[in-house]
């Protein structure tokens, strides 16, 4: 039997237990590629074709498929990874055995002309990688269905190139190598390392990268191409036998179609016939029939892939179960398609009710999703009240911004032209009102902080069905923001009224207020205490300063009349202090009043004294140094301001949070649902509000398909696992035997029983 006839017989044989898994893996590859690897990142068994540029990769793939469909040329052709899914379709009655291809990016469009498949690959490559030899890692998915192909998944990777051409970047070699390594590093990937026979196998880039990704060589198959163009007198026997670069899975040698065959449109069937004849008649290769030819490569790949799937079966099943649960959860977020208005009304009402319940639960702290990392919901509002608002007010100095001079001037201004005997009320009330007014700004800031938190809470309400309807979400956000903003106004108005009430009436009869007499008493004690400390520190210096001051005073008085001070032993007839000492005398007679002139009468020998001129008062008058009495009044006024400010501050610390909770927080909890229903629950708005985006519809469809495929795959895996565990197998499965448990819990091995 020839190799071609043997391959046809093999392709028509009933599938084995292992081969029954391959279509499921094929289907998973299609779905994963269609939904994107980010959504379902599952590593599935496949065959990755690696080789240098023009090493013959494309020819080997075309020979496996039996069709000429890949772009060819003298320079780089494979510029995007091509995921090739081969589906062996059984021929049913009435089926003409047609072969066709389908692209992921053109779903539903079948290509029966394989030359059009080649042109579409080229066009899609240009769309993704540019028109001038650019390279991209975005896959192209092509599925080929035929009764003549084996069930297999292959990915044709760009050839390893070293010199950039066209629009390729200067580091094109590093990029291509990284793209290849990303694929072949996966443990479920079988590496098909393609090397031409007319080059040194020891320097093969494909084998070098395969060794880096698969050091043990347990999943690398070597393919040696172009055996027919080796120099005369040489052969690849040692290569094929693994004597140059050993591989555990061995090598397969193949013959590529020549450019002349391609130019003359010779079929691949003819090329396979010539290949079979070449190996049969060759003196060296005729004895190596088990590792020569495309049919042997197809058979070996299929067997290794099936065995690889069996080995990966336990971990694959676990991974599929996890992904199916994740897909089911995501499907719940998309919900079911709703068309009837009655159902739409029920859904809308349920969304609004659930949203408001979640909002209230977050504020009250009764939500099921309680964070353990940070404060959230109502706890943040309480933190604003206690740790920000109340604490900030307690840290404020009631007399901040009021100096002693400010208080003293206010007291004197309140007294007018009269001297102040006691502390006047007017300056105290003016000053304390000024300090109370400072409480307004932090109180209004507190309202704004709580407003921001309510908006955050509203946006944290993740109702499952609400995610499906972006227009409804936007409308609810708009209504919620406006509703909460409207609640800010009465809260702010109430707070302003509270501050104005405190400023409008200073209740000096408050039981906790210090009072004027008590303030004066405390101020006097404080002043005496300060003076006592000063007297203790410098008693001697103070006494000396006092005597010196008296001496200076007496000296200055005597100098006014140009007289010397009275000594203790002086004459008693010395001039005495009196009117004459102030206004002066006319003669030197011993105080005879008859010799003195009348007031204002001066003889011609005396001169008139100079006129006394007062200093003009400045435009701004400030008092001189405070007296002891004024110091007491300043201290007492400060004590009164502090006492009354503390009373008002405690009131504000208590009433502002109450106003915010009543007018803003609790009002929102009570009324927001009725507001939603009033503005949104209208039949003419159902269709607009419950309109899903195209992306959501597409995601639901893809996830439904993905869920179905995952479910079917798991059922198939369980069925195969059950057959293996009970020792059952297909009666036609001549290539599989039950062995002791030695392959990751499945103990299922392949061995060939067919000998040539």
XYZ file of C-alpha atoms in Angstrom:
756
model
C 0.000 0.000 0.000
C 1.418 3.418 -0.957
C 1.756 6.257 1.539
C -1.021 8.248 -0.148
C -3.384 5.276 -0.060
C -2.455 4.663 3.576
C -3.174 8.288 4.443
C -6.576 8.117 2.728
C -7.379 4.941 4.619
C -6.313 6.560 7.880
C -8.417 9.666 7.296
C -11.494 7.543 6.635
C -11.041 5.284 9.677
C -13.468 5.679 12.570
C -12.211 8.198 15.151
C -10.509 7.006 18.302
C -11.366 8.137 21.802
C -8.475 10.563 21.561
C -9.436 11.856 18.146
C -12.980 12.503 19.369
C -11.503 15.181 21.631
C -9.818 17.056 18.808
C -13.032 18.488 17.299
C -13.951 19.828 20.731
C -10.548 21.476 21.014
C -10.984 22.787 17.478
C -14.305 24.309 18.404
C -12.833 25.890 21.519
C -10.078 27.430 19.421
C -12.658 28.992 17.130
C -14.749 30.414 19.947
C -11.767 31.714 21.900
C -10.416 33.384 18.789
C -13.817 34.899 18.014
C -14.409 36.333 21.492
C -10.807 37.345 22.049
C -8.107 35.870 24.256
C -8.630 38.542 26.899
C -12.144 37.274 27.606
C -11.237 33.578 27.710
C -7.551 33.049 28.266
C -7.310 29.267 28.039
C -4.224 27.514 26.796
C -5.394 24.778 24.415
C -3.334 22.101 22.687
C -2.233 23.041 19.172
C 0.711 22.739 16.797
C 2.888 25.814 16.232
C 4.902 25.874 13.014
C 8.268 27.606 13.515
C 10.989 28.190 10.975
C 13.197 30.683 9.251
C 12.027 32.698 6.308
C 11.755 30.514 3.158
C 12.399 27.332 5.137
C 9.384 25.611 3.576
C 6.810 26.084 6.350
C 3.998 27.122 4.026
C 4.623 24.235 1.646
C 4.465 21.720 4.497
C 1.185 23.204 5.756
C -0.355 23.165 2.297
C 0.662 19.557 1.872
C -1.040 18.677 5.178
C -4.253 20.348 4.004
C -3.939 19.071 0.462
C -4.750 22.506 -0.960
C -2.770 25.433 -2.296
C -4.072 28.376 -0.245
C -1.167 30.188 1.459
C 0.579 33.325 0.150
C 3.980 32.594 -1.337
C 6.901 34.676 -2.523
C 10.623 35.259 -2.349
C 10.434 37.577 0.678
C 8.477 37.492 3.953
C 4.894 36.303 3.348
C 3.557 35.244 6.750
C 3.361 38.596 8.549
C 0.557 37.719 10.976
C 0.007 34.457 12.886
C -2.454 32.251 10.998
C -4.530 30.003 13.279
C -5.531 27.116 11.030
C -8.352 24.907 12.322
C -8.697 21.691 10.310
C -12.058 19.958 10.700
C -12.487 16.412 9.426
C -16.081 16.334 8.244
C -17.639 12.929 7.783
C -19.339 12.439 4.425
C -23.067 11.870 4.829
C -25.503 10.676 2.145
C -26.078 13.496 -0.295
C -22.857 15.226 0.690
C -20.676 15.843 -2.346
C -17.558 16.025 -0.172
C -17.002 19.693 -0.871
C -14.174 21.489 0.892
C -14.503 25.053 2.094
C -12.855 27.642 4.312
C -14.278 30.289 6.661
C -12.581 33.290 8.295
C -13.351 34.617 11.748
C -13.518 38.180 10.461
C -16.051 37.096 7.780
C -18.467 34.864 9.719
C -20.968 32.959 7.628
C -19.093 33.481 4.360
C -17.802 30.183 2.931
C -14.892 30.090 0.480
C -14.994 27.128 -1.894
C -12.293 28.590 -4.145
C -8.987 28.241 -2.271
C -7.293 30.852 -4.449
C -9.759 33.344 -2.970
C -8.731 32.158 0.489
C -5.139 33.072 -0.402
C -6.174 36.528 -1.582
C -8.254 37.104 1.571
C -5.283 36.122 3.757
C -3.156 38.645 1.902
C -5.825 41.350 2.190
C -6.420 40.750 5.896
C -2.665 40.726 6.493
C -2.357 44.105 4.784
C -5.248 45.470 6.853
C -3.623 44.434 10.109
C 0.103 44.831 9.341
C 0.243 47.446 6.590
C 1.044 47.255 2.928
C 4.840 47.419 3.157
C 6.045 44.242 4.861
C 4.947 45.202 8.372
C 4.428 42.494 11.027
C 1.603 42.144 13.567
C 0.855 39.646 16.362
C -2.921 39.786 15.756
C -4.089 36.341 14.649
C -6.017 35.464 11.525
C -8.389 32.542 12.110
C -9.087 30.261 9.179
C -11.201 27.126 9.474
C -11.024 24.526 6.721
C -13.691 21.828 6.647
C -13.065 18.771 4.521
C -13.459 14.997 4.674
C -9.801 14.681 3.619
C -8.041 16.648 6.372
C -7.136 15.425 9.870
C -8.645 17.048 12.933
C -5.890 19.414 13.942
C -5.093 22.959 15.101
C -2.016 24.639 13.703
C -0.688 28.146 13.957
C 1.604 29.360 11.192
C 3.949 31.935 12.736
C 5.968 34.568 10.829
C 9.322 33.351 9.616
C 12.438 34.348 11.544
C 13.997 37.251 9.653
C 17.146 39.214 10.366
C 17.233 42.160 7.943
C 14.306 44.636 8.108
C 12.635 45.528 4.817
C 9.866 47.977 3.943
C 8.090 49.352 7.011
C 9.602 46.773 9.336
C 11.271 48.250 12.446
C 14.989 47.922 13.013
C 14.373 45.363 15.767
C 12.182 43.146 13.567
C 14.160 40.015 14.466
C 13.658 40.550 18.219
C 9.948 41.240 17.742
C 9.366 38.137 15.634
C 11.310 35.992 18.067
C 9.271 37.315 21.009
C 6.041 36.679 19.091
C 7.119 33.088 18.441
C 8.352 32.495 21.998
C 5.079 33.781 23.470
C 3.281 31.016 21.589
C 5.673 28.085 21.981
C 6.368 28.664 25.694
C 2.889 27.348 26.493
C 3.044 23.821 27.866
C 0.131 22.651 25.740
C 1.800 23.768 22.492
C 3.449 21.193 20.220
C 6.378 22.753 18.349
C 6.867 21.865 14.691
C 10.427 23.065 14.059
C 10.995 23.362 10.298
C 14.561 23.423 8.960
C 15.758 23.116 5.349
C 18.015 20.160 4.559
C 20.432 22.325 2.520
C 21.601 24.201 5.659
C 23.464 23.155 8.777
C 20.941 21.704 11.242
C 23.143 22.690 14.174
C 22.600 26.361 13.335
C 18.837 26.079 12.794
C 16.974 29.037 14.312
C 13.824 26.937 14.684
C 15.579 24.207 16.689
C 17.390 26.775 18.805
C 14.125 28.533 19.802
C 12.396 25.184 20.331
C 15.173 24.125 22.719
C 14.785 27.402 24.673
C 11.014 26.938 25.006
C 11.085 23.139 25.449
C 14.368 22.159 27.129
C 13.302 18.529 27.617
C 12.230 18.145 23.988
C 9.013 16.404 25.040
C 6.829 18.435 22.677
C 9.094 19.268 19.737
C 8.927 17.561 16.348
C 11.591 18.271 13.751
C 10.653 18.675 10.089
C 13.413 18.644 7.483
C 12.342 20.121 4.153
C 13.883 20.321 0.694
C 15.524 16.886 0.852
C 15.460 16.669 -2.946
C 17.741 19.700 -3.481
C 20.642 18.596 -1.277
C 24.053 18.390 -2.917
C 24.655 15.199 -4.805
C 26.419 12.646 -2.673
C 24.894 13.937 0.537
C 21.787 12.931 2.423
C 19.901 13.739 5.613
C 19.963 10.251 7.126
C 21.785 11.342 10.291
C 19.440 14.305 10.604
C 16.350 12.117 10.376
C 17.743 9.595 12.852
C 18.452 12.363 15.369
C 22.213 11.850 15.422
C 23.035 15.529 14.845
C 20.468 17.294 17.061
C 18.521 14.659 19.060
C 14.776 15.095 19.601
C 12.606 12.805 21.713
C 9.747 12.957 19.208
C 12.078 12.543 16.228
C 12.151 14.034 12.742
C 10.078 13.783 9.565
C 11.547 14.543 6.157
C 9.385 16.052 3.386
C 9.706 17.254 -0.195
C 8.494 20.742 -1.048
C 6.770 21.724 -4.232
C 9.119 23.548 -6.533
C 8.449 27.003 -7.873
C 7.996 25.400 -11.273
C 5.178 23.229 -9.855
C 3.520 26.336 -8.445
C 3.909 28.304 -11.678
C 2.424 25.453 -13.692
C -0.422 24.957 -11.174
C 0.461 21.343 -10.559
C -1.776 19.904 -7.863
C -0.605 18.926 -4.421
C -1.845 15.389 -5.095
C 0.686 15.152 -7.935
C 3.373 16.559 -5.638
C 2.538 13.935 -3.006
C 2.762 11.204 -5.621
C 6.200 12.416 -6.717
C 7.265 12.662 -3.075
C 6.145 9.069 -2.450
C 8.079 7.894 -5.507
C 11.181 9.860 -4.481
C 11.364 8.256 -1.047
C 10.497 4.789 -2.348
C 13.211 4.824 -4.994
C 15.902 6.624 -2.979
C 18.621 4.201 -1.803
C 18.905 5.895 1.624
C 15.386 7.098 2.375
C 13.643 3.922 1.243
C 14.768 2.313 4.488
C 13.423 5.244 6.518
C 9.823 5.107 5.356
C 8.549 5.637 8.916
C 9.998 9.154 9.044
C 9.624 10.360 5.492
C 6.717 11.967 3.673
C 3.755 14.257 4.330
C 1.412 11.311 5.186
C 3.800 10.227 7.949
C 3.987 13.800 9.215
C 0.190 14.037 9.331
C -0.111 10.709 11.101
C 2.597 11.512 13.638
C 1.194 14.971 14.343
C -2.278 13.578 14.861
C -1.069 10.898 17.239
C 1.093 13.277 19.265
C -1.689 15.854 19.409
C -4.176 13.266 20.663
C -1.725 12.056 23.293
C -0.987 15.636 24.269
C -4.712 16.286 24.721
C -5.038 13.225 26.951
C -2.151 14.377 29.099
C -3.698 17.830 29.423
C -7.174 16.452 30.067
C -7.362 16.842 33.890
C -6.009 20.372 34.017
C -8.013 21.341 30.935
C -11.256 20.116 32.485
C -10.594 22.065 35.680
C -9.764 25.180 33.696
C -12.880 24.804 31.565
C -15.050 24.472 34.680
C -13.591 27.662 36.139
C -14.107 29.534 32.895
C -17.660 28.262 32.546
C -18.515 29.573 36.021
C -16.975 32.937 35.146
C -18.888 33.083 31.852
C -22.142 32.189 33.649
C -21.612 35.043 36.106
C -20.973 37.475 33.301
C -24.058 36.278 31.467
C -26.109 37.159 34.536
C -24.974 40.766 34.223
C -26.355 40.922 30.672
C -29.713 39.437 31.621
C -32.278 38.154 29.138
C -33.570 39.877 26.033
C -36.845 41.672 26.830
C -39.328 42.766 24.177
C -42.806 43.135 25.758
C -43.627 46.475 27.398
C -45.105 44.729 30.423
C -41.849 42.919 31.067
C -39.903 46.120 30.457
C -42.018 47.910 33.043
C -41.379 45.170 35.575
C -37.643 45.264 34.878
C -37.516 49.056 35.153
C -39.444 49.089 38.422
C -37.224 46.356 39.817
C -34.084 48.294 38.841
C -35.335 51.492 40.493
C -36.375 49.688 43.681
C -33.144 47.723 43.933
C -31.095 50.842 43.304
C -32.815 52.781 46.095
C -32.535 49.830 48.480
C -28.815 49.554 47.776
C -28.423 53.305 48.304
C -30.149 53.188 51.694
C -28.197 50.091 52.681
C -24.891 51.806 51.909
C -25.885 54.862 53.948
C -27.173 52.811 56.897
C -24.294 50.328 56.819
C -26.522 47.322 56.158
C -25.022 46.484 52.753
C -23.909 42.910 52.133
C -20.668 44.086 50.542
C -18.895 45.641 53.529
C -15.361 46.778 52.795
C -12.587 45.801 55.188
C -9.994 48.085 53.598
C -11.488 51.582 53.949
C -14.504 53.489 55.227
C -17.425 53.622 52.837
C -21.025 54.771 52.622
C -22.571 56.218 55.785
C -19.371 55.647 57.762
C -17.691 58.321 55.650
C -20.511 60.766 56.434
C -20.090 60.131 60.175
C -16.339 60.650 59.780
C -17.024 64.032 58.167
C -19.250 65.049 61.085
C -17.042 63.859 63.945
C -13.457 63.852 62.734
C -13.570 66.800 60.369
C -16.378 69.211 61.285
C -16.553 68.879 65.087
C -12.808 68.493 65.530
C -12.043 71.482 63.331
C -14.373 73.732 65.346
C -12.831 72.578 68.616
C -9.386 73.552 67.387
C -10.446 77.148 66.663
C -9.330 79.817 69.182
C -12.421 81.929 70.063
C -10.258 85.057 70.310
C -8.304 84.394 67.151
C -7.848 87.650 65.276
C -8.625 89.793 68.361
C -5.647 91.535 69.980
C -5.716 93.223 73.382
C -5.610 96.606 71.667
C -8.656 95.706 69.566
C -10.647 94.807 72.687
C -9.447 97.907 74.588
C -10.377 100.240 71.748
C -13.788 98.604 71.446
C -14.386 99.116 75.179
C -13.357 102.792 75.049
C -15.417 103.444 71.931
C -18.437 101.904 73.616
C -18.002 104.284 76.606
C -17.986 107.411 74.473
C -16.917 110.595 76.318
C -17.436 108.975 79.700
C -15.043 106.902 81.678
C -15.938 103.194 81.896
C -16.647 102.060 85.425
C -17.705 98.467 84.544
C -17.434 96.244 81.452
C -19.912 97.516 78.828
C -22.092 94.958 76.957
C -21.874 96.589 73.539
C -18.208 95.748 72.734
C -18.659 92.195 74.047
C -21.678 91.581 71.796
C -20.001 93.124 68.765
C -16.872 91.039 69.215
C -18.669 87.788 69.998
C -20.940 88.194 66.942
C -17.876 88.586 64.788
C -16.481 85.312 66.118
C -19.814 83.484 65.754
C -20.038 84.505 62.092
C -16.849 82.546 61.460
C -18.777 79.319 62.116
C -20.819 79.713 58.919
C -18.156 78.766 56.360
C -17.109 75.435 57.945
C -20.775 74.536 58.431
C -21.511 75.094 54.737
C -18.375 73.153 53.787
C -19.696 70.256 55.856
C -22.865 70.257 53.740
C -20.819 70.153 50.540
C -18.674 67.295 51.785
C -21.761 65.227 52.614
C -23.228 66.086 49.192
C -20.110 64.699 47.498
C -20.327 61.524 49.560
C -23.973 60.973 48.606
C -23.055 61.258 44.928
C -20.256 58.719 45.424
C -22.649 56.367 47.195
C -25.196 56.690 44.393
C -22.571 55.773 41.800
C -21.407 52.840 43.893
C -24.843 51.213 43.633
C -24.055 48.485 41.093
C -27.429 47.033 40.242
C -26.855 44.029 37.983
C -29.468 44.838 35.343
C -28.570 48.525 35.333
C -25.239 47.792 33.663
C -27.070 46.653 30.560
C -28.824 49.963 29.951
C -26.406 52.902 29.689
C -29.139 55.435 28.855
C -31.094 54.481 31.961
C -27.924 54.749 34.025
C -27.188 58.233 32.694
C -30.745 59.426 33.311
C -30.712 58.051 36.853
C -27.383 59.752 37.523
C -28.754 63.058 36.250
C -31.907 62.782 38.364
C -29.943 61.713 41.440
C -27.450 64.569 41.162
C -30.209 67.140 40.715
C -32.269 65.672 43.564
C -29.355 65.717 46.006
C -28.349 69.199 44.855
C -31.886 70.401 45.555
C -31.596 68.928 49.051
C -28.480 71.012 49.674
C -30.413 74.281 49.438
C -32.760 73.781 52.433
C -29.888 72.379 54.473
C -27.768 75.445 53.758
C -30.724 77.745 54.425
C -31.308 76.068 57.782
C -27.644 76.400 58.730
C -27.608 80.084 57.799
C -30.682 80.587 59.961
C -28.971 78.850 62.876
C -25.942 81.127 62.637
C -28.132 84.215 62.245
C -30.195 83.193 65.278
C -27.068 82.904 67.389
C -25.824 86.273 66.177
C -29.164 88.029 66.488
C -29.684 87.361 70.181
C -26.803 87.074 72.631
C -28.321 85.233 75.568
C -26.223 86.500 78.476
C -28.650 84.750 80.834
C -27.611 81.304 79.641
C -26.914 79.094 82.659
C -23.512 78.089 81.273
C -22.459 81.659 80.547
C -19.696 82.990 82.796
C -21.218 86.422 83.542
C -19.628 89.850 83.969
C -18.920 89.851 87.717
C -17.349 86.396 87.613
C -15.263 87.400 84.608
C -13.950 90.520 86.398
C -13.138 88.473 89.468
C -11.216 85.879 87.453
C -9.446 88.589 85.464
C -8.379 90.389 88.653
C -7.041 87.185 90.157
C -5.135 86.464 86.977
C -3.645 89.970 86.929
C -2.657 89.813 90.610
C -1.108 86.436 90.019
C 0.980 87.800 87.162
C 2.030 90.851 89.209
C 2.872 88.667 92.200
C 5.204 86.587 90.128
C 6.887 89.711 88.844
C 7.276 91.094 92.425
C 8.866 87.870 93.643
C 11.336 87.850 90.802
C 12.597 91.449 91.216
C 11.658 92.941 94.649
C 14.900 94.819 95.263
C 15.087 96.288 91.808
C 11.483 97.478 92.090
C 12.175 99.217 95.455
C 15.268 100.975 94.126
C 13.422 102.104 91.067
C 10.663 103.572 93.264
C 13.067 105.622 95.397
C 14.880 106.846 92.336
C 11.592 107.918 90.825
C 10.648 109.938 93.959
C 14.055 111.635 93.979
C 13.743 112.536 90.308
C 10.253 113.933 90.972
C 11.394 116.164 93.785
C 14.357 117.357 91.819
C 12.191 118.298 88.863
C 9.795 120.271 91.074
C 12.556 122.376 92.630
C 14.013 123.160 89.273
C 10.743 124.704 88.160
C 11.275 127.726 90.497
C 15.055 127.769 90.127
C 15.329 126.819 93.771
C 17.293 124.215 95.549
C 15.555 121.474 97.407
C 14.799 122.014 101.059
C 17.435 120.459 103.252
C 16.721 118.943 106.586
C 18.850 121.457 108.459
C 17.922 124.583 106.537
C 16.517 127.887 107.680
C 12.791 127.826 108.462
C 12.460 131.177 106.740
C 13.099 129.524 103.415
C 10.351 130.099 100.796
C 7.429 127.646 101.093
C 5.315 125.828 98.390
C 2.110 127.672 97.482
C 0.508 129.943 94.939
C 3.616 132.063 94.700
C 5.668 129.038 93.798
C 3.381 128.356 90.871
C 2.921 131.877 89.447
C 6.145 133.481 90.677
C 6.811 136.708 92.890
C 7.728 140.324 92.181
C 10.165 141.304 94.882
C 12.581 139.865 97.289
C 10.902 141.041 100.424
C 10.179 138.281 102.854
C 6.762 137.440 101.571
C 5.024 140.761 102.150
C 1.743 140.502 100.385
C 1.436 144.260 99.977
C 4.454 144.315 97.773
C 2.928 141.890 95.287
C 0.942 143.043 92.253
C -2.418 141.712 91.274
C -2.824 138.700 88.962
C -2.027 139.776 85.448
C -0.378 143.045 86.392
C 3.316 143.239 85.584
C 5.606 146.253 85.815
C 7.662 147.318 82.917
C 10.774 145.524 84.063
C 9.203 141.990 83.732
C 8.506 140.139 80.380
C 5.309 138.247 79.430
C 5.802 134.347 79.519
C 5.428 132.348 76.228
C 1.953 131.029 75.223
C 1.412 127.300 75.762
C 0.532 125.505 72.477
C -1.324 122.135 72.424
C -0.311 119.427 69.962
C -2.941 118.839 67.290
C -4.562 115.415 67.588
C -3.629 112.976 64.742
C -6.267 111.692 62.331
C -6.036 108.183 63.835
C -6.023 107.999 67.601
C -4.919 104.963 69.519
C -4.812 104.809 73.316
C -1.586 104.848 75.270
C -0.362 102.012 77.454
C -3.216 100.272 79.261
C -3.783 100.926 82.929
C -4.303 98.191 85.451
C -8.049 98.739 85.367
C -8.132 98.509 81.564
C -6.060 95.321 81.640
C -8.620 93.742 83.943
C -11.425 94.734 81.572
C -9.543 93.263 78.572
C -9.004 89.955 80.381
C -12.621 89.871 81.491
C -13.894 90.567 77.967
C -11.797 87.703 76.587
C -13.193 85.358 79.203
C -16.725 86.387 78.308
C -16.093 85.883 74.565
C -14.615 82.440 75.149
C -17.442 81.414 77.453
C -20.229 82.435 75.103
C -18.432 81.201 71.968
C -18.109 77.756 73.520
C -21.867 77.698 74.140
C -22.618 78.630 70.524
C -19.999 76.232 69.153
C -21.536 73.267 70.967
C -24.928 74.225 69.609
C -23.583 74.388 66.059
C -21.657 71.126 66.437
C -24.906 69.462 67.412
C -27.399 71.175 65.110
C -25.479 71.290 61.809
C -25.162 67.472 61.485
C -28.839 67.206 62.419
C -29.784 69.706 59.716
C -27.652 67.888 57.136
C -29.110 64.504 58.026
C -32.685 65.781 58.011
C -32.701 67.976 54.923
C -30.155 66.085 52.804
C -29.353 62.491 53.762
C -32.635 61.198 55.180
C -34.660 63.253 52.728
C -32.794 61.583 49.864
C -33.423 58.124 51.309
C -37.138 58.813 51.758
C -37.979 60.577 48.504
C -35.567 59.468 45.787
C -37.511 56.359 44.773
C -40.769 58.267 44.289
C -38.834 60.847 42.261
C -37.393 58.137 40.025
C -40.812 56.600 39.452
C -42.372 59.977 38.722
C -39.762 60.936 36.138
C -38.814 57.577 34.586
C -41.628 55.080 35.010
C -43.550 56.061 31.898
C -44.530 53.646 29.172
C -43.369 55.977 26.416
C -39.846 55.879 27.914
C -39.542 52.107 28.332
C -38.058 51.420 24.929
C -35.600 54.327 25.127
C -34.402 53.648 28.663
C -34.136 49.865 28.290
C -32.269 49.990 24.998
C -29.136 47.882 25.099
C -25.963 48.867 23.307
C -24.870 46.781 20.351
C -21.758 45.793 22.259
C -23.831 44.322 25.095
C -25.965 42.356 22.641
C -22.843 41.046 20.926
C -21.195 40.109 24.227
C -24.318 38.277 25.364
C -24.448 36.336 22.110
C -20.765 35.447 22.255
C -20.938 34.428 25.897
C -24.026 32.309 25.304
C -22.194 30.539 22.505
C -19.076 30.251 24.626
C -21.049 28.871 27.576
C -22.677 26.292 25.330
C -19.354 25.205 23.861
C -17.728 25.010 27.284
C -20.627 22.971 28.580
C -20.458 20.569 25.634
C -16.691 20.302 25.954
C -16.919 19.463 29.648
C -19.595 16.852 28.971
C -17.417 15.294 26.276
C -14.379 15.321 28.548
C -16.390 13.664 31.328
C -17.629 11.013 28.921
C -14.114 10.246 27.708
C -12.814 10.289 31.275
C -15.537 7.821 32.244
C -14.640 5.524 29.359
C -10.992 5.606 30.357
C -11.684 4.918 34.032
C -13.966 1.933 33.232
C -11.610 0.502 30.635
C -13.944 1.070 27.685
C -12.693 2.042 24.263
C -13.865 2.075 20.720
C -13.643 -1.360 19.052
C -11.968 0.288 16.093
C -9.384 2.084 18.216
C -6.391 0.048 17.109
C -3.878 2.694 18.103
C -4.773 3.030 21.792
C -4.376 0.672 24.735
C -5.165 0.948 28.430
C -2.023 1.260 30.519
C -1.400 1.691 34.244
C -2.077 5.127 35.602
C 1.022 6.987 34.566
C -0.112 10.074 32.641
C -1.545 12.658 35.078
C -4.394 10.536 36.343
C -5.485 9.231 32.956
C -3.160 6.299 32.204
C -3.924 6.274 28.519
C -1.084 5.756 26.049
C -0.752 5.441 22.324
C 1.297 2.900 20.544
C 1.326 2.053 16.907
C 0.364 -1.533 16.070
C 0.558 -1.129 12.320
C 3.848 -2.187 10.751
C 4.859 -1.550 7.218
